Amino acid sequence: MDLLEYQVKEWFGKMGIPVLPSQRIDHPTDLKRLKIRYPIVLKSQVHADERAKAGGVRIVETTIDAIAAAQNIFNLPIWGELPEVLLAESKYDAKDEFYLAVVLDTALCRPVLLGCKESDIDWESPGEKMQYVVVEQEFSPFYARRLGLKMGLQGALMQSVSDIVEKMYQLFVQKDLDLVEINPLAVSAAGQVMALNGKIRVNPRAINRHPEIAQMAAKIANRNKISRTNNILGDGNGLGVYGKIGILANGTGSLLTTLDAVFNAGGKPGLSFNLRHSFLTDTTPNTFCDRLATSLRNLASDKSIQVILINFLGTIPDLSQMPKVVANFIQVDPQELKSPLSTTSKNKSRHLPRMVFRLAGTDFQDTKKHLTALNPESDTLIIVENLNEAVAQAVRLAKLPAYKK
């Protein structure tokens, strides 16, 4: 369960993490009674990460402009979600912006501290820019200072950032969280630090241990129209959207990029899964290819899915096993398509979505050859390197009659 920004800021404030003066806006007329000084930033309170690009974040300097902007934002759907609340916040002049996070690494089964001296980055982004420290034993301020050192911080800034990381970890443990993120952590010219935006993801297994969180979850469940699949697999790795094109990706960034590309091409995304990490409901260790097989079966059990668009780039573990997983999926017996996501108890005929693979990276050369050899007939399995081409093919196939085997 992901919290909205205004809820995140409330938790940050209670923990002593510096946040700007802000005010919750339930209706545009609330801005007539604003208690913070202009200029302000109005922010749409939705779960999508691309609010600014979609027009959900506005800087305004007068009450008249603020009311007009609020009216527009309240009526602006972002990823199909309309905000019920806006956040009005003081404008902050930042000299530098950092990224900080505490995340539960499902592969290591340990909390990991993350930090980067750039803010426009995803916590799953690989590369040398992202610094990390694994909390291997009982937490101490040493871990936070070690992250600051790896980020290249010094002096008062080093102390300020490590203090914030320590408080983020305390919040992480107290509330049984999967993720605490500050993006960005702004640094003013005077060296003052401020959490301008944040994300908190609650472990769904821990919701009922916290009455406050359980109450929030009940409100979200009543308000949001999310699919049963998203409830079962967890918000962290699955997106419940009603459409004909199911999407699989190996990272949050590639998943969101693919979703945007499908929308922009006139397609309608369906259930979408990030296979990079284990699903929240997994009770036993599993591999990337295990998650691929499970997701393929889940998508095939949804009769609305006509095409499965797979966007893998970079590297994936157990790559040699992927053609075997796909081969088993294409030839699987109909009874094996039963899953908790099925809407009926019996599958009278096998629903086999067409598949479009976008494989980008030198490691996929042998895999492409094996997958090409599996193609039993035209349009059943298409392999390309370019994402736009893959999306165009998926949108085209989604308009054809459903394929059954």
C-alpha atoms as one frame of an Amber mdcrd trajectory, in Angstrom:
protein
   0.000   0.000   0.000   1.459   3.338  -1.095   0.671   6.509   0.843  -0.130
   9.813  -0.800   2.371  12.637  -0.452   0.425  14.616   2.152   0.237  11.488
   4.314   3.957  10.883   3.831   4.727  14.455   4.898   2.634  14.022   8.053
   4.675  10.956   9.018   7.927  12.721   8.154   6.989  15.680  10.344   6.260
  13.417  13.316   9.669  11.759  12.902  11.488  15.090  12.776  12.363  14.894
   9.089  12.302  18.509   7.807   9.294  19.298   5.609   7.903  22.583   4.291
   4.808  24.348   5.676   1.869  22.820   3.865  -1.908  22.561   3.926  -4.336
  19.945   2.691  -6.817  21.256   0.104 -10.103  19.367  -0.202 -11.800  21.970
  -2.415 -10.533  24.974  -4.430 -12.324  27.359  -2.050 -10.068  26.132   0.780
  -7.363  28.295  -0.780  -9.244  31.395   0.399  -8.259  30.350   3.931  -4.663
  29.446   3.141  -2.343  29.717   6.131   0.951  29.675   4.247   2.544  32.492
   2.266   2.707  32.788  -1.499   4.271  31.706  -3.774   3.079  28.145  -3.225
   3.207  24.848  -5.070  -0.067  23.010  -5.678   0.355  19.245  -6.035  -2.146
  16.644  -7.197  -2.391  13.855  -4.621  -2.336  10.751  -6.806  -0.060   7.720
  -6.789   1.499   8.321 -10.220   5.129   9.465 -10.314   4.764  11.677 -13.389
   2.546  14.358 -11.854   4.654  17.314 -12.942   4.863  16.201 -16.582   1.110
  15.610 -16.671   0.322  19.075 -15.296  -0.497  17.984 -11.754   2.030  20.338
 -10.124   1.633  24.131 -10.443   3.457  27.106  -8.931   1.111  30.023  -8.178
   1.589  33.436  -6.607  -1.932  34.730  -5.897  -5.186  33.373  -4.479  -7.043
  33.875  -7.777  -4.401  31.926  -9.706  -4.331  29.245  -7.005  -8.105  28.647
  -7.152  -8.038  28.455 -10.965  -5.092  26.035 -10.899  -6.748  23.907  -8.218
  -9.928  23.599 -10.276  -7.884  22.340 -13.218  -5.865  19.892 -11.136  -8.941
  18.437  -9.418 -10.320  17.612 -12.877  -7.053  16.287 -14.302  -6.797  12.468
 -14.358  -3.246  11.154 -14.103  -2.920   7.521 -15.083  -6.705   7.369 -14.829
  -6.706   8.586 -11.195  -8.470  11.801 -10.187  -7.219  13.461  -7.000  -9.576
  13.820  -4.068  -7.074  16.025  -2.247  -4.419  18.565  -3.231  -1.391  19.636
  -1.238  -0.490  23.321  -1.036   3.127  23.784  -0.012   5.588  26.652   0.306
   7.951  27.110  -2.621  11.562  26.225  -1.859  14.690  27.396  -3.655  17.098
  24.472  -3.894  20.753  24.645  -4.846  21.224  20.849  -4.948  18.880  17.879
  -4.866  19.665  14.400  -3.553  17.917  11.032  -3.477  17.548   8.966  -0.282
  15.722   5.728   0.432  15.423   2.830   2.827  14.124  -0.252   1.042  13.556
  -3.895   1.902  15.685  -5.955  -0.477  13.669  -9.140  -1.013  16.687 -10.979
  -2.411  18.926 -10.218   0.593  16.034 -10.182   3.095  17.670  -7.124   4.651
  17.000  -3.370   4.709  19.215  -1.362   2.375  20.061   2.352   2.615  20.247
   4.093  -0.765  21.624   7.500  -1.659  22.459   9.468  -4.786  23.627  13.041
  -5.424  21.050  13.258  -8.214  17.312  13.357  -7.667  15.935  12.319 -11.048
  16.545   8.625 -10.463  14.607   5.472  -9.574  15.597   3.343  -6.591  15.891
   0.334  -8.896  18.230   2.171 -11.275  21.542   0.330 -11.664  24.893   2.005
 -12.066  27.626   3.692 -10.121  25.596   6.796  -9.260  23.450   5.002  -6.680
  25.270   4.290  -3.415  23.995   1.661  -1.008  24.669   0.249   2.433  23.177
  -3.056   3.571  22.012  -3.054   7.197  23.444  -6.443   8.140  23.069  -6.216
  11.915  21.209  -4.113  14.461  20.991  -0.570  13.130  23.290   2.146  14.448
  24.088   5.692  13.215  27.241   4.185  11.738  25.230   2.860   8.783  23.759
   6.285   7.999  27.161   7.984   8.209  28.652   5.304   5.988  26.060   6.065
   3.312  26.857   9.774   3.572  30.564   9.050   3.114  29.895   6.892   0.072
  27.849   9.752  -1.386  30.849  12.055  -0.939  29.254  14.320   1.677  31.258
  16.271   4.238  30.896  18.518   7.274  27.505  19.855   8.334  25.795  18.493
   5.228  27.102  15.031   6.027  25.637  15.260   9.535  22.267  16.605   8.323
  21.818  13.897   5.712  22.885  11.057   8.012  20.448  12.309  10.679  17.627
  12.177   8.125  18.637   8.676   6.994  18.589   7.534  10.625  15.058   8.908
  11.093  13.940   7.308   7.830  15.165   3.952   9.113  13.357   4.424  12.432
  10.130   5.103  10.529  10.825   2.088   8.297  11.032  -0.225  11.317   8.250
   1.327  13.425   5.629   1.104  10.677   6.730  -2.196   9.058   7.446  -0.571
   5.705   8.846  -1.860   2.436  10.062   1.539   1.244  10.756   5.003   2.625
  11.934   7.410  -0.057  12.811  11.111  -0.222  13.020  12.327  -3.799  14.221
  14.985  -3.817  15.987  15.992  -0.646  16.683  19.630  -1.426  19.707  21.570
  -0.157  19.507  25.356  -0.053  22.395  27.757  -0.640  22.710  28.053   3.157
  23.063  24.271   3.518  19.561  23.691   4.909  18.030  20.349   3.886  14.344
  19.797   3.137  12.308  16.767   2.041  10.375  18.137  -0.942   8.693  14.893
  -1.915   8.538  11.395  -0.528   7.097   7.951  -0.936   6.125   5.361   1.653
   5.123   1.791   0.865   3.581  -0.286   3.660   4.102  -4.025   3.763   0.581
  -5.437   3.231   1.205  -8.256   5.704   1.753  -5.671   8.452  -1.287  -3.473
   7.864  -3.450  -5.066  10.530  -0.703  -4.685  13.141  -1.144  -0.914  12.984
  -4.686   0.421  13.605  -3.831   3.777  12.012  -2.615   2.102   8.817  -5.501
  -0.370   8.784  -7.931   2.546   8.850  -6.106   4.212   5.961  -6.129   0.953
   3.997  -9.879   0.563   4.494 -10.480   4.042   3.081  -8.251   3.322   0.093
 -10.026   0.022  -0.573 -13.404   1.754  -0.574 -12.185   4.572  -2.792 -10.001
   2.905  -5.401 -11.266   0.546  -8.064  -8.332  -1.829  -8.273  -8.387  -5.366
  -9.611  -8.202  -8.549  -7.570  -4.843  -9.235  -9.154  -3.367  -6.051  -7.737
  -4.668  -7.023  -4.303  -3.160 -10.500  -4.515   0.257  -9.609  -5.891   0.677
  -6.330  -4.053   0.951  -2.738  -5.206   4.718  -2.876  -5.413   4.952  -5.284
  -8.345   1.580  -5.149 -10.057  -0.666  -2.536 -11.600  -4.340  -3.282 -12.096
  -5.524  -1.522 -15.258  -8.381  -2.727 -17.430  -7.235  -3.184 -21.034  -6.256
  -5.736 -23.655  -2.455  -5.454 -23.457  -0.758  -7.090 -20.484   2.758  -5.822
 -19.746   5.770  -7.518 -18.175   9.004  -5.633 -17.462  12.202  -6.054 -15.459
  12.119  -2.810 -13.497   9.769  -0.063 -12.369  11.206   2.446 -14.833  10.796
   0.151 -17.844   7.287  -0.807 -16.707   6.116   2.807 -16.458   7.809   3.717
 -19.744   6.041   0.853 -21.495   2.685   1.836 -20.017   3.125   5.411 -21.229
   4.159   4.220 -24.683   1.069   2.017 -24.992  -1.201   4.867 -23.900   0.441
   7.254 -26.367   0.059   4.739 -29.213  -3.677   4.514 -28.615  -3.598   1.161
 -26.832  -5.218   0.136 -23.571  -2.836  -1.462 -21.038  -4.144  -4.269 -18.870
  -2.542  -6.004 -15.908   1.126  -5.061 -15.658   3.854  -6.718 -13.594   7.395
  -5.800 -12.599   9.367  -9.053 -12.414  12.549  -7.601 -10.985  11.696  -8.519
  -7.390   9.641 -11.203  -5.704   5.943 -10.507  -5.314   4.805  -9.521  -1.843
   2.713 -12.669  -1.536   5.571 -15.040  -2.389   6.188 -17.273   0.612   9.063
 -19.290  -0.859  12.256 -18.256  -2.656  11.859 -17.932  -6.413  13.825 -16.915
  -9.488  13.171 -14.344 -12.181  11.977 -17.086 -14.524   9.654 -18.442 -11.822
   8.017 -15.016 -11.660   7.876 -14.881 -15.455   6.060 -18.214 -15.603   3.618
 -17.193 -12.868   2.859 -13.854 -14.522   2.297 -15.455 -17.933  -0.233 -17.860
 -16.412  -1.949 -15.032 -14.553  -2.254 -12.949 -17.710  -3.562 -15.903 -19.689
  -6.196 -16.502 -17.010  -7.561 -13.005 -17.646  -9.792 -13.343 -20.722  -9.605
  -9.594 -21.409  -5.863  -9.799 -22.173  -5.348 -10.269 -25.914  -1.630  -9.436
 -26.106   1.283  -9.807 -23.689   3.926  -7.133 -24.254   7.264  -8.040 -22.664
   9.894  -5.305 -22.302  13.219  -6.640 -21.009  16.389  -4.596 -21.246  19.858
  -4.805 -19.836  20.367  -8.140 -18.131  18.203 -10.642 -16.323  19.211 -13.641
 -14.209  18.680 -17.226 -15.434  18.471 -15.948 -18.998  19.064 -19.398 -20.485
  15.837 -20.652 -18.877  13.588 -18.023 -20.434  12.949 -19.802 -23.784  11.950
 -22.922 -21.858   9.452 -20.914 -19.785   7.928 -19.438 -22.940   7.836 -22.840
 -24.653   6.025 -24.372 -21.666   3.561 -21.486 -21.652   2.734 -21.857 -25.339
   2.216 -25.610 -25.030   0.803 -25.753 -21.479  -2.264 -27.860 -20.751  -5.433
 -25.783 -20.183  -5.821 -27.127 -16.639  -2.529 -25.477 -15.684  -4.007 -22.063
 -16.358  -6.049 -22.268 -13.171  -4.960 -19.611 -10.664  -6.409 -17.496  -7.828
  -6.890 -14.771 -10.434  -9.284 -16.772 -12.598 -12.869 -15.552 -12.612 -14.213
 -19.048 -13.241 -13.360 -22.362 -11.662 -12.947 -24.189 -14.971 -11.336 -23.228
 -18.261 -13.441 -24.727 -21.050 -11.033 -23.564 -23.796  -7.548 -22.256 -23.697
  -7.098 -18.518 -24.020  -3.612 -17.878 -25.369  -2.690 -14.200 -25.747  -0.348
 -13.269 -28.554   3.133 -12.260 -27.376   5.411  -9.379 -28.352   8.956  -9.427
 -26.991  11.123  -6.340 -26.850  14.590  -7.579 -25.887  17.250  -4.866 -25.784
  20.807  -5.853 -24.908  23.675  -7.961 -26.207  22.925 -10.712 -23.680  19.659
 -11.511 -25.463  21.178 -12.642 -28.802  20.968 -16.386 -28.098  17.594 -15.970
 -26.421  16.172 -14.318 -29.539  17.285 -17.267 -31.664  15.620 -19.773 -29.327
  12.403 -17.759 -29.108  12.252 -17.308 -32.879  12.445 -21.092 -33.260   9.397
 -21.430 -30.983   7.145 -19.311 -33.181   4.458 -21.765 -34.336   2.630 -19.347
 -36.632   2.574 -15.732 -37.719   1.667 -13.102 -35.112   1.631 -15.572 -32.233
   5.089 -14.514 -31.056   6.896 -11.404 -32.329  10.429 -10.376 -31.322  11.796
  -6.846 -31.829  14.485  -4.585 -30.334  12.768  -1.201 -30.603  10.167  -0.321
 -27.958   8.068   1.842 -30.269   7.908  -0.994 -32.802   6.977  -3.471 -30.073
   4.206  -1.185 -28.823   2.892  -0.638 -32.363   2.755  -4.407 -32.910   0.993
  -4.962 -29.577  -1.624  -2.290 -30.321  -2.183  -3.797 -33.785  -2.576  -7.329
 -32.421  -4.962  -6.147 -29.698  -7.393  -5.110 -32.420  -7.452  -8.587 -33.997
  -9.866 -11.353 -32.924  -8.779 -13.275 -29.841  -6.520 -16.263 -30.466  -7.376
 -19.588 -28.822  -5.465 -22.825 -28.884
